[in-house]
Coordinates of C-alpha atoms in Angstrom, one line a residue:
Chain A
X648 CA 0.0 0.0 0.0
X649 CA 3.3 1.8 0.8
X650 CA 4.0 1.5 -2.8
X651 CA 0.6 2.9 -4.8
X652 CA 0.1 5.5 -1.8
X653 CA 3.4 7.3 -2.0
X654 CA 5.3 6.3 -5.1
X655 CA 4.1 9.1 -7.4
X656 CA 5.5 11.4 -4.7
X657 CA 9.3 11.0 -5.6
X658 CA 8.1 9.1 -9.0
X659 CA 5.2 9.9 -10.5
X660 CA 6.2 12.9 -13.4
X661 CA 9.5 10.4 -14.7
X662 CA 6.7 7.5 -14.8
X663 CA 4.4 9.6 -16.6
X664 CA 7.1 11.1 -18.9
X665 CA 8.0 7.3 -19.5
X666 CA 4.8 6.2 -20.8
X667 CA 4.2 8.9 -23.0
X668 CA 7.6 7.5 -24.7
X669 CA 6.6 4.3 -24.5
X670 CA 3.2 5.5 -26.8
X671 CA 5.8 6.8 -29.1
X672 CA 7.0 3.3 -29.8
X673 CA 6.5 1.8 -33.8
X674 CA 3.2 0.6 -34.4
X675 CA 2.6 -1.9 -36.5
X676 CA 0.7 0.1 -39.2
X677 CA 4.3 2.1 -38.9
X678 CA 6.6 -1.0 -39.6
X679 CA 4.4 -1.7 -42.6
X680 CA 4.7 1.6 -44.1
X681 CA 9.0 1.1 -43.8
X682 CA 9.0 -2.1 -45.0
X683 CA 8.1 -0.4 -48.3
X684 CA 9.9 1.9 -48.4
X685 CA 12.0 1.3 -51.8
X686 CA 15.2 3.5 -50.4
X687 CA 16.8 5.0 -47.3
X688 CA 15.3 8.0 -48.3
X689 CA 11.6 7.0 -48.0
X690 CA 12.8 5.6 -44.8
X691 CA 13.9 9.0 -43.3
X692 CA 10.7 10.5 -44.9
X693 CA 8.3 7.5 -43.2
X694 CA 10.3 8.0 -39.8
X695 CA 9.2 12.0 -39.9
X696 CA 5.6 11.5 -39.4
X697 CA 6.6 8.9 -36.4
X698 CA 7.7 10.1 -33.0
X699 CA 11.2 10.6 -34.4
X700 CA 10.8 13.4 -36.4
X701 CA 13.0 15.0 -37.9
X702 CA 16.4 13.5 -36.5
X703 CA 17.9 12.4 -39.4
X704 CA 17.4 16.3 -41.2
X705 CA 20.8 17.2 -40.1
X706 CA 22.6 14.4 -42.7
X707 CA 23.6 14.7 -46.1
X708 CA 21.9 13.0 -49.0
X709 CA 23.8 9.7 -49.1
X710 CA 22.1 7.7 -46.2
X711 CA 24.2 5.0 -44.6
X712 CA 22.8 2.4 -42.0
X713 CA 25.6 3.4 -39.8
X714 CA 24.5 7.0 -39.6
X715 CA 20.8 5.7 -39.1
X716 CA 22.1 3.8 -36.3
X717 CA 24.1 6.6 -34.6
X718 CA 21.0 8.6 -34.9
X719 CA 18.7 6.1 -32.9
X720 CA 21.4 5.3 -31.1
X721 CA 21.4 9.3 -29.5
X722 CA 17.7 10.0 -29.2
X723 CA 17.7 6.4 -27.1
X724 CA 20.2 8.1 -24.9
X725 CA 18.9 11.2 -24.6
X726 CA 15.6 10.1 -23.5
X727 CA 17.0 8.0 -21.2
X728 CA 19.8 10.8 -19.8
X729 CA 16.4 13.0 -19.5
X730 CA 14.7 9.9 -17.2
X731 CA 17.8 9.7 -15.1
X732 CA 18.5 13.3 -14.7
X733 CA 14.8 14.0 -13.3
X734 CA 14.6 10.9 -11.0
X735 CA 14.5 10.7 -6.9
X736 CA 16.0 7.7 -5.1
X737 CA 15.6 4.9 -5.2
X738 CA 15.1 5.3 -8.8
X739 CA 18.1 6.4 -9.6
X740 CA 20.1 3.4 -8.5
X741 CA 17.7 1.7 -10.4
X742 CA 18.3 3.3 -13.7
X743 CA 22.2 3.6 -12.6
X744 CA 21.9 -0.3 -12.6
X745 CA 20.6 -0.6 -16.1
X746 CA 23.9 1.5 -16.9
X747 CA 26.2 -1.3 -15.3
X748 CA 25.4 -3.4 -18.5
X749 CA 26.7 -0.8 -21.2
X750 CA 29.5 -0.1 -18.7
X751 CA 30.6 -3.8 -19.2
X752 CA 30.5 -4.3 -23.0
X753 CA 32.3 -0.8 -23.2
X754 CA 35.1 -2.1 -21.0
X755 CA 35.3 -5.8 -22.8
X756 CA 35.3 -3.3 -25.7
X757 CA 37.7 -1.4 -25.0
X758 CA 40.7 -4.1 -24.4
X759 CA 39.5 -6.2 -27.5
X760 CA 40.0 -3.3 -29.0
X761 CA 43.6 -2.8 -27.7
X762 CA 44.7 -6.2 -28.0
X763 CA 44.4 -5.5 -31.7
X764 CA 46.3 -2.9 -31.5
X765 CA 43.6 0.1 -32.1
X766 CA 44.4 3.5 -31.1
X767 CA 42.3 4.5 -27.8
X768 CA 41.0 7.7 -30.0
X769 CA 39.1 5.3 -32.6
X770 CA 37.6 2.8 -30.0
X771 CA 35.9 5.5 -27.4
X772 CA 33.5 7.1 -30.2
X773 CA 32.1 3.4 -30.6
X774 CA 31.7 2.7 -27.0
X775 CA 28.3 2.9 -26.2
X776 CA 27.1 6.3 -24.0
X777 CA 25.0 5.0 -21.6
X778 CA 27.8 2.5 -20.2
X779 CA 30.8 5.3 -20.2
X780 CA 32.4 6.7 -17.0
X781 CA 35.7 9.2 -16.1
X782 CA 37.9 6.2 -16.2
X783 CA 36.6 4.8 -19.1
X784 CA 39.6 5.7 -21.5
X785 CA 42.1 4.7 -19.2
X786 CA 41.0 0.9 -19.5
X787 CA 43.7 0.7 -22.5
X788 CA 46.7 0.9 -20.0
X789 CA 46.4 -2.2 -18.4
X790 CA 47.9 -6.0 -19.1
X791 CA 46.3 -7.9 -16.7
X792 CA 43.0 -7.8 -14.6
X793 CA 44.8 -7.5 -11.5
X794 CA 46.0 -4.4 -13.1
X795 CA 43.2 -3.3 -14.5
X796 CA 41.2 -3.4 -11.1
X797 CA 44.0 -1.8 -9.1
X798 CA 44.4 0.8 -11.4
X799 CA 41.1 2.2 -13.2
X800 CA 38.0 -0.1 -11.7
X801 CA 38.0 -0.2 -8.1
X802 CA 36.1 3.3 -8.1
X803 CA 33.6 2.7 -10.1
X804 CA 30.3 1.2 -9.3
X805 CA 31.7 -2.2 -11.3
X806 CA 34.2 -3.0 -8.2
X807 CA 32.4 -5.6 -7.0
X808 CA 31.8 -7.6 -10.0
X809 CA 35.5 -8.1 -10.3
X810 CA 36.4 -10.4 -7.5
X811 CA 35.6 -13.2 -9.4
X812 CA 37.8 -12.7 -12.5
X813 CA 40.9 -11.4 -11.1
X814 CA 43.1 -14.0 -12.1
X815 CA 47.2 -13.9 -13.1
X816 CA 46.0 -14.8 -16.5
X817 CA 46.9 -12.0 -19.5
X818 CA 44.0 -10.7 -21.3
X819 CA 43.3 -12.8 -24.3
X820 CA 41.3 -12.9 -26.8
X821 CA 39.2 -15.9 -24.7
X822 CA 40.0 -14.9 -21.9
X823 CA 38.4 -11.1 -22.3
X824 CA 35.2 -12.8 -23.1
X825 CA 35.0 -15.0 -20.4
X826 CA 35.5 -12.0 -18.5
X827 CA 32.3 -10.5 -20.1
X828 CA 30.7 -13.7 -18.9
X829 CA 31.5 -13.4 -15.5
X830 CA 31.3 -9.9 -15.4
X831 CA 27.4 -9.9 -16.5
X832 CA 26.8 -12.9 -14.2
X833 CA 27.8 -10.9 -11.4
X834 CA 25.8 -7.8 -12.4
X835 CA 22.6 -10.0 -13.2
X836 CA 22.8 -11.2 -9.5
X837 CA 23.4 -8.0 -8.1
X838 CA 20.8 -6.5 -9.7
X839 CA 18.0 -9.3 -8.8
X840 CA 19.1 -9.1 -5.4
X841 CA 18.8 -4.7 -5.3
X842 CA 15.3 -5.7 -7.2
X843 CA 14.3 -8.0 -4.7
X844 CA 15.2 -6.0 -2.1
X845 CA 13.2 -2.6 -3.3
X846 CA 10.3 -5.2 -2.7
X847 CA 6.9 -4.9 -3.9
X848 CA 5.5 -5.0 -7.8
X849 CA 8.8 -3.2 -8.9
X850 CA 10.3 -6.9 -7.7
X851 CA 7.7 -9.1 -8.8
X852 CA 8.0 -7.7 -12.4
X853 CA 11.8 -7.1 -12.3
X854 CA 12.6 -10.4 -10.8
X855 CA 10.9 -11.9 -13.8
X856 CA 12.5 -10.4 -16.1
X857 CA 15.8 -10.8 -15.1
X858 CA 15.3 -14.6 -14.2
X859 CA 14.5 -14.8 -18.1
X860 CA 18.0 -13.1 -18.5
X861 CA 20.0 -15.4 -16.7
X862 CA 18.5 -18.5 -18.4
X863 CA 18.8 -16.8 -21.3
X864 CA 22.4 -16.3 -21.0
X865 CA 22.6 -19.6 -19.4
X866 CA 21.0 -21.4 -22.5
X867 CA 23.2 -19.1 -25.1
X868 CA 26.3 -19.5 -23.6
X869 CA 26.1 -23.8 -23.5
X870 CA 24.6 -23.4 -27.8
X871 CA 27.6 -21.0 -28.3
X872 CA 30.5 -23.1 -26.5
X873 CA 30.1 -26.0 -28.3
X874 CA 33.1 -26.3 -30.4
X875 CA 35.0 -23.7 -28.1
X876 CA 37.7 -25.1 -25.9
X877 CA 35.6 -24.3 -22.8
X878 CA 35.1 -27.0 -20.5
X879 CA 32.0 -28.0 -18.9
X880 CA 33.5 -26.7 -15.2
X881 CA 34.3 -23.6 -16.7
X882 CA 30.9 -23.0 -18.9
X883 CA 29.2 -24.1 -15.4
X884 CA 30.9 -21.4 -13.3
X885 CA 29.7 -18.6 -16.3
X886 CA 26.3 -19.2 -15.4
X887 CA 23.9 -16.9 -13.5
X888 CA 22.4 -18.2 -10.5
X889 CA 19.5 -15.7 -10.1
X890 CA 17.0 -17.5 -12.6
X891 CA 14.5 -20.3 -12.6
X892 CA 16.8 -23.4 -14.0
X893 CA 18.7 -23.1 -10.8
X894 CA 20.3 -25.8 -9.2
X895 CA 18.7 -28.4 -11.5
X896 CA 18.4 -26.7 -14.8
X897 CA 21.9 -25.4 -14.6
X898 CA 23.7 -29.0 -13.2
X899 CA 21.7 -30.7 -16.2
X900 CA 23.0 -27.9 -18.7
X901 CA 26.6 -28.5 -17.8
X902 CA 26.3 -32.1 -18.8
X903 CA 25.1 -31.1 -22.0
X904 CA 27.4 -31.5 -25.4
X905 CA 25.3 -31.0 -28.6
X906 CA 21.6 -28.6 -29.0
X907 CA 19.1 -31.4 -28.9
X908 CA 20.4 -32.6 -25.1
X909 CA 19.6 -28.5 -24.6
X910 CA 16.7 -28.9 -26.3
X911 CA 16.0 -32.1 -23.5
X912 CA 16.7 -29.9 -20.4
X913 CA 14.3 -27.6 -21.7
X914 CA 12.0 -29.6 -22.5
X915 CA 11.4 -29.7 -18.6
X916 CA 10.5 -25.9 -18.4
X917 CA 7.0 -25.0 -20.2
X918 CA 8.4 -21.9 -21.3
X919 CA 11.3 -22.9 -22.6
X920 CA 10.2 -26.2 -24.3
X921 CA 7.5 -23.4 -26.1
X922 CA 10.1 -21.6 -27.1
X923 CA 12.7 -24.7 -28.4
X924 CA 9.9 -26.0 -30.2
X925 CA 9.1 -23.3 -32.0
X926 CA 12.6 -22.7 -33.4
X927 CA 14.9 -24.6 -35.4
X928 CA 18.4 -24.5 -37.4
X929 CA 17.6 -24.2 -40.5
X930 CA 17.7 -21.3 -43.1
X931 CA 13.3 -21.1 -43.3
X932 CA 12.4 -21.4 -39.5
X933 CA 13.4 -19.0 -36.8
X934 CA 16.3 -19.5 -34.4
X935 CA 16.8 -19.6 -30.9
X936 CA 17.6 -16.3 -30.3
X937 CA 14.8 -15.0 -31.7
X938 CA 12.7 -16.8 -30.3
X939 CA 14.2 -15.5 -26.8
X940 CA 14.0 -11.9 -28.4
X941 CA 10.0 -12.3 -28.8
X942 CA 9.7 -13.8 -25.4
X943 CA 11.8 -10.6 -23.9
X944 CA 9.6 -7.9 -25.5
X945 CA 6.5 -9.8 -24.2
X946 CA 7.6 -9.8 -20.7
X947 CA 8.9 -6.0 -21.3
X948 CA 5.5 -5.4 -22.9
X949 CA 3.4 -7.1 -19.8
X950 CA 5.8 -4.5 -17.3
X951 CA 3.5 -1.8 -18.7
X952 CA 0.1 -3.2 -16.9
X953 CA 1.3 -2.6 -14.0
X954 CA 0.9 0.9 -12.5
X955 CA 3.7 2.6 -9.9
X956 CA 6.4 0.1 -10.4
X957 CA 10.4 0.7 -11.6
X958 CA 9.6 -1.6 -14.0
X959 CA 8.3 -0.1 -16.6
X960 CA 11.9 2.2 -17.4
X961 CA 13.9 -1.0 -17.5
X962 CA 11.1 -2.3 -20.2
X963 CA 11.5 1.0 -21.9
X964 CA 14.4 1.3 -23.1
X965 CA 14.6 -2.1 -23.9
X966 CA 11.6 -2.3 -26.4
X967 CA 13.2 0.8 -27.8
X968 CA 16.4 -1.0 -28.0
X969 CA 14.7 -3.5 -29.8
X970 CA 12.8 -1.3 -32.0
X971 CA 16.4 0.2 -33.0
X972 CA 17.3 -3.1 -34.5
X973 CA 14.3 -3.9 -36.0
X974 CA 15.2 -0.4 -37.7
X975 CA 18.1 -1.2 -38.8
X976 CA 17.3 -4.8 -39.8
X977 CA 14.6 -3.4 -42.4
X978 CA 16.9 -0.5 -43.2
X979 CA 20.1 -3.3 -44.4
X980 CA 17.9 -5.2 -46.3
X981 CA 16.7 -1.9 -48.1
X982 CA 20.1 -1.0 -48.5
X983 CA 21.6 -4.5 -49.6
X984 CA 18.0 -4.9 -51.8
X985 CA 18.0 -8.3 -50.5
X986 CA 14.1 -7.7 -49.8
X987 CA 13.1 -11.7 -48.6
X988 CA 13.8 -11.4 -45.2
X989 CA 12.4 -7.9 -44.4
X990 CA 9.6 -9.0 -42.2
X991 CA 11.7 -11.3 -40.4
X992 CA 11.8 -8.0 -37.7
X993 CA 10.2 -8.9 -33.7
X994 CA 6.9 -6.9 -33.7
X995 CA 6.8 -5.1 -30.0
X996 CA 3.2 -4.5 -30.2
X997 CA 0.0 -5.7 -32.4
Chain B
X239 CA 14.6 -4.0 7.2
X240 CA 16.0 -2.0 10.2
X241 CA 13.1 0.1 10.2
X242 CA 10.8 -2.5 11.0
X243 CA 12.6 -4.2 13.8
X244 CA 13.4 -1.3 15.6
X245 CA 9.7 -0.6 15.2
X246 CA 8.7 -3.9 16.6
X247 CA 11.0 -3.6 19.3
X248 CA 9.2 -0.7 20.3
X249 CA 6.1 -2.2 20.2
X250 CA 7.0 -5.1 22.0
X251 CA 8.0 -3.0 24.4
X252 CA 5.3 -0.8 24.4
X253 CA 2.7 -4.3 25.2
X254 CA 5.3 -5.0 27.7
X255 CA 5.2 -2.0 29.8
X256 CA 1.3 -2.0 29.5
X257 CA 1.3 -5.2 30.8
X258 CA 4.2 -5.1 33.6
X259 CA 1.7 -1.8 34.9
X260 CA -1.6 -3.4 34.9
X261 CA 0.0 -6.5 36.9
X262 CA 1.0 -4.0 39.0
X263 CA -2.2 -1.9 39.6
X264 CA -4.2 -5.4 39.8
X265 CA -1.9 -7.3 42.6
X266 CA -1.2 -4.5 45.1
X267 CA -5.0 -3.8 45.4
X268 CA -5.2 -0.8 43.7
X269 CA -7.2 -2.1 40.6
X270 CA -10.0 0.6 41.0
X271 CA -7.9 3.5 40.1
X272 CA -7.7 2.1 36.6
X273 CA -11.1 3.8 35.7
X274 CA -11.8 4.5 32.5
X275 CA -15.2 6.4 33.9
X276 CA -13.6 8.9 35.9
X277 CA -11.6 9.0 32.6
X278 CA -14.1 10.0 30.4
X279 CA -15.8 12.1 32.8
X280 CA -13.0 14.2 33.5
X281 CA -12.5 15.0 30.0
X282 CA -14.4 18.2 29.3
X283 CA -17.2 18.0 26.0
X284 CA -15.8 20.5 25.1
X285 CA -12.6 19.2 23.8
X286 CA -14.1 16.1 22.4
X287 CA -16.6 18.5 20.3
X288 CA -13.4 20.5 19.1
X289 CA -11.5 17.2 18.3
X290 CA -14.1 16.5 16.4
X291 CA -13.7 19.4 14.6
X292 CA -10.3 18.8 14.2
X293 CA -9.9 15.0 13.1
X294 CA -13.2 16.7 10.7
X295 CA -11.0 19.4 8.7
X296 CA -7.5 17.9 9.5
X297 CA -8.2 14.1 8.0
X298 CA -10.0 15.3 4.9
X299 CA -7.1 17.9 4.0
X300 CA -4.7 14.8 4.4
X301 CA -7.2 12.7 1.9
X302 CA -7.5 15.5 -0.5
X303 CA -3.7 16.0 -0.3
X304 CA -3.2 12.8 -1.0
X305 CA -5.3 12.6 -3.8
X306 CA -3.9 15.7 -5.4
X307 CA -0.4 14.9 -5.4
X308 CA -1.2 11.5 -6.9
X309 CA -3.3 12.9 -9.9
X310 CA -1.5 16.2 -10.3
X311 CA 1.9 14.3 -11.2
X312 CA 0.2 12.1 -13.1
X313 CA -1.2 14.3 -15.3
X314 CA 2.2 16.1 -15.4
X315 CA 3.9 13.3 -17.2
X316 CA 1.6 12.1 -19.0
X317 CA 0.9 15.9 -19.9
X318 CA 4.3 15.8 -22.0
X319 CA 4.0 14.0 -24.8
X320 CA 0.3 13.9 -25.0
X321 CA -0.8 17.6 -24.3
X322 CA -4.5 17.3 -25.0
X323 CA -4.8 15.6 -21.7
X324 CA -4.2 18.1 -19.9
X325 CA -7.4 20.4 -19.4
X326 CA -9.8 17.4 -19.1
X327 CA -7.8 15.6 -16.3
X328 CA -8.7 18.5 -14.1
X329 CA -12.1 17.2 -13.7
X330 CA -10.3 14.6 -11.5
X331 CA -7.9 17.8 -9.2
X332 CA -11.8 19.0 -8.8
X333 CA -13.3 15.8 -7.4
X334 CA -10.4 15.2 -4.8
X335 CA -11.0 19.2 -3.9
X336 CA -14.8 18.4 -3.2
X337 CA -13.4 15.8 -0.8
X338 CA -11.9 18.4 1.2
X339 CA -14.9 21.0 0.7
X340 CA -16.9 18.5 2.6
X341 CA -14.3 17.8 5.5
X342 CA -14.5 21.9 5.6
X343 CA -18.5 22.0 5.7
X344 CA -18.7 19.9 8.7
X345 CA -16.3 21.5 10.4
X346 CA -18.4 24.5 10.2
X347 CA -21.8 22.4 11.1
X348 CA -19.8 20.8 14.1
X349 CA -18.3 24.4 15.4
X350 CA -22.1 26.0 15.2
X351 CA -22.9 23.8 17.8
X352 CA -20.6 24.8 20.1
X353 CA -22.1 27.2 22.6
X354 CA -21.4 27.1 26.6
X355 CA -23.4 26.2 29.0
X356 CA -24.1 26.6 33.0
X357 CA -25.5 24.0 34.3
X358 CA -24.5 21.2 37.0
X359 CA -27.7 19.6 37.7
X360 CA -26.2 16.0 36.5
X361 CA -29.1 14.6 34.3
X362 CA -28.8 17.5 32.0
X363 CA -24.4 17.0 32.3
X364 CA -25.7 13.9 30.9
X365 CA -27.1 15.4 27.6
X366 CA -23.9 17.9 27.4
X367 CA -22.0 14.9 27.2
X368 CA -23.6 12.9 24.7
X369 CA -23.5 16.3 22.9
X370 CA -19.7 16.4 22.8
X371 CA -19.9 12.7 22.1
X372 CA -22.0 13.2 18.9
X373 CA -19.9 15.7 17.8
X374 CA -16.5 13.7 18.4
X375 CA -18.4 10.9 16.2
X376 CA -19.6 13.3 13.8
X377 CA -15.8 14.4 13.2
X378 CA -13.9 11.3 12.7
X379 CA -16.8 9.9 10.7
X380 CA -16.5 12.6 8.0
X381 CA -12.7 12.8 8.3
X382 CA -11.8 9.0 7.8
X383 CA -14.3 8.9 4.9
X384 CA -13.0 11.7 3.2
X385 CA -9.3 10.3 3.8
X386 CA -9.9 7.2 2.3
X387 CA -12.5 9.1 -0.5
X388 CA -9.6 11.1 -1.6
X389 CA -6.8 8.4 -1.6
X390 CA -9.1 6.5 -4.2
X391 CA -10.1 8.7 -6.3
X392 CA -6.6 9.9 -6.6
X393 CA -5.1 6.7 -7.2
X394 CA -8.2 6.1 -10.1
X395 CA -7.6 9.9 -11.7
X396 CA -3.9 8.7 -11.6
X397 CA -4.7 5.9 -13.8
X398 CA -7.1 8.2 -15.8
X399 CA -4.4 9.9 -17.0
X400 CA -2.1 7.9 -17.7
X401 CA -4.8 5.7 -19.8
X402 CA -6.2 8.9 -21.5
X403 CA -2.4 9.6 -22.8
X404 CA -2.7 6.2 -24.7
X405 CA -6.0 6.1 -25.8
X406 CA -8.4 9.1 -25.9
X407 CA -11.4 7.4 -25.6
X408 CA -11.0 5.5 -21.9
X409 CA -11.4 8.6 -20.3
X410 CA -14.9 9.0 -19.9
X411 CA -15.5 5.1 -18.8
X412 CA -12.5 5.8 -15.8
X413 CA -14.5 9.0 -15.0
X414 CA -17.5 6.9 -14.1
X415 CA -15.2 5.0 -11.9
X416 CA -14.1 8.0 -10.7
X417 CA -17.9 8.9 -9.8
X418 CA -18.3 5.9 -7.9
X419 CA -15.4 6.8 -5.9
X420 CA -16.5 10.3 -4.8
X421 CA -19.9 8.5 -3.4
X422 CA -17.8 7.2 -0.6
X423 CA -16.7 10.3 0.6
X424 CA -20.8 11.6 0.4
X425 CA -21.7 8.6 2.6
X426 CA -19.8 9.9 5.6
X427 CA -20.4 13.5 5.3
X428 CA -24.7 12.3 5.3
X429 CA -23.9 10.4 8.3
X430 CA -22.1 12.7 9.9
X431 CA -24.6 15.4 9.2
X432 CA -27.0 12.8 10.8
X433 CA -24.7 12.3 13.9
X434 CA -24.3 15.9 15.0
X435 CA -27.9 16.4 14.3
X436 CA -29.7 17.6 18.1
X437 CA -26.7 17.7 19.4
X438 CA -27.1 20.4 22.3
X439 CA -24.3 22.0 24.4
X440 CA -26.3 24.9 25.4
X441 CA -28.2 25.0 28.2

């Protein structure tokens, strides 16, 4: 009662302000209108008369899908930025959570990008604005993770997540992205445990969602380290504990070693053995991923029932994430007129 | 989590005193100076008439308050990127207001009342205090009503806006809602009106 009584004190404008972007999300009357569009021209002209306006009017004539993407890339962020700047606690932990996953990617990033020998002044453009922070471009400088917590890490908010990966090892090429894996296991956990502590509907949809992540994650990274060198120990320590195939789900993953004995411990899951079902590895059907992609915007989609809940700005940004690459999906096959898979985009809402 | 064990500490202790007191009063022989009779009759009508006043005005300001605030922001937000909401979401400012209105109309019926009076003859004491009873009654009737009145039709105009934002044509059917919320806050100030009715403090 705490909760519906008192949260549009601190809460109520940046909850407003968030559904009113929400409304301005793609419909699908919009998506068919793009998905004729014969160039990137009638694209920029369709996406005028959406909420977008006029944000592509500052670039020259030859559209690229690159600048489209830089584009969508900013007004994300600025709404966002917007969200974060007018928020109270606790919400803006909340949304300062959400940032902890851009921070990641920019940092794994940032020392692939070193260990092939890129200049620092090329990779920062491409690091992602949400995740960046003051010590962001000094990532470059170190060898090892000891050295790169000791030195740039252990002030930011992204201390904590290191204890498990600070090992004598150098940073490799595998190595950096078993980093990322234990790095986003560490947040995942962190943040169910901050959402289950804020209590209340902002937990019940939050803890959802982010159970769906850590399966996800679980699911992806067993498909994806098949032919990889990682052993089943090492897979098993990758995964997140905060979801719903924990302890069984995840011991019965670990023992897994080709798609259909996945396909078997999902089978045990009604979700899950929906979504397995309903994909498949060949060129006409969809994939997994996709499949998880459609299952995400329908839990982010569900967050918006619920009144005075945190939930809803997670959701938000990531149906607008979404609807970025649906964008750019339609706009590469425009651009590459290969035209047969242009509906193959997720629709957010019907 | 700290909050609420330090709060249940206190309560704990709070039973336990209560308890370590009565056990007290009951086995030294001293149980008939717990008397809640001489309690009330010490109390002067008086003050419970202008408590009455007070939980009359005081309570319905908090529910309209609440209300307000609830809707207000609401409509704010929601205000941004949909701006024709933002003239006929009033209608819901203006029935959390009325909740006030009434907490402020009884608190006027209550305080006319209030006149002094003379006498000690005790059966007529009698009828002053019922008098201040009534109007004690009369007060936190109206003023819990309206509370609860205007923290629901907040919460409801809350959702009216935000709903309106997305789809122009919900409005009128959460108004209705709306209507049936206000009732509620009607109910206590008739009863209330009922409860202070004949009741005399002057002589």
């Amino acid at each position: 009662m705490k909760d519906d009584l008192f949260f549009n004190l601190d809460h109520g404008y940046a909850e407003g302000l968030c559904r009113g972007f929400k409304s301005g999300i793609l419909k699908p009357a919009d998506y068919h209108n793009l998905v004729q569009c014969e160039t990137l021209e009638d694209l920029r002209l369709h996406l005028q008369s959406t909420d977008y306006g006029n944000f592509l009017a500052n670039d020259a004539s030859p559209l690229t899908v690159n600048v489209i993407d830089d584009r969508l890339r900013e007004k994300l962020v600025q709404e966002f930025q917007h969200l974060r700047n007018i928020s109270y606690e606790p919400l803006s932990t909340f949304l300062d959570y959400i940032t902890y996953a851009y921070m990641i990617d920019n940092i794994v990033l940032l020392i692939t990008g070193t260990l092939h020998q890129r200049a620092v002044g090329d990779l920062l453009p491409r690091c992602h604005p949400l995740g960046s922070f003051e010590q962001l471009g000094a990532i470059t400088i170190a060898d090892t993770p000891a050295q790169l917590y000791n030195a740039v890490l252990v002030d930011t908010p992204l201390a904590n997540y290191f204890i498990d990966c600070i090992s004598e090892h150098d940073l490799d090429e595998l190595n950096v992205e078993i980093i990322r894996s234990t790095l986003h296991k560490a947040y995942l956990e962190d943040f169910h445990k901050f959402c289950k502590q804020l209590g209340g509907v902002t937990a019940e949809v939050m803890c959802e969602i982010l159970a769906f992540e850590a399966d996800r994650r679980a699911f992806m990274i067993t498909i994806n380290s098949f032919d990889t060198g990682l052993t089943q120990d090492e897979r098993f320590k990758l995964y997140p504990r905060c979801g719903s195939l924990n302890p069984d789900g995840l011991q019965e993953l670990r023992r897994t070693d080709n798609y259909e004995a996945v396909k078997d411990v999902a089978a045990r899951y009604p979700i899950y053995r929906a979504l397995f079902e309903g994909a498949g590895t060949s060129t006409g059907e969809k994939t997994i991923e996709d499949k998880f992609f459609e299952r995400e915007v329908e839990l982010n989609r569900n967050a918006f029932l619920r009144q005075f809940h945190f939930g809803i700005f997670y959701a938000y940004l990531k149906l607008k994430e979404q609807e970025s690459r649906n964008i750019i999906w339609i706009a590469e096959c425009i651009a590459q007129k290969h035209r047969a898979r242009i509906d193959n985009y997720i629709p957010i809402f019907h | 989590m700290n909050t609420s064990y330090l709060s249940k500490s206190a309560l704990g202790a709070g039973v336990g005193l209560f308890i370590y007191a009565g056990l007290t009063y009951m086995l030294t022989n001293n149980g008939f100076r717990f008397d809640i009779g001489w309690f009330l009759l010490s109390i002067s009508p008086y003050q419970w008439a202008l408590i009455g006043i007070a939980l009359a005005v005081s309570l319905s300001v908090l529910g309209a308050a609440l209300g307000i605030f609830a809707t207000g922001v609401s409509i704010l937000g929601g205000g941004v990127k949909a701006p024709r909401i933002r003239t006929k979401n009033l209608i819901s400012i203006i029935m959390c207001e009325a909740v006030a209105i009434y907490g402020l109309i009884m608190g006027i019926v209550i305080s006319g009342s209030i006149t002094s009076f003379m006498t000690t003859k005790p059966e007529e004491l009698a009828l002053k205090y019922r008098a201040g009873y009534k109007l004690f009654g009369a007060g936190l009737t109206v003023g819990l009503c309206n509370l609860f009145c205007g923290v629901c039709v907040g919460l409801v105009g809350s959702g009216a806006a935000l709903a309106d934002a997305q789809n122009s044509s919900l409005f009128v059917r959460i108004l209705i809602i709306e209507i049936f919320a206000s009732a509620i806050g009607l109910f206590g100030l008739i009863v209330s009106i009922l409860q202070s009715n004949g009741a005399n403090l002057s002589d």
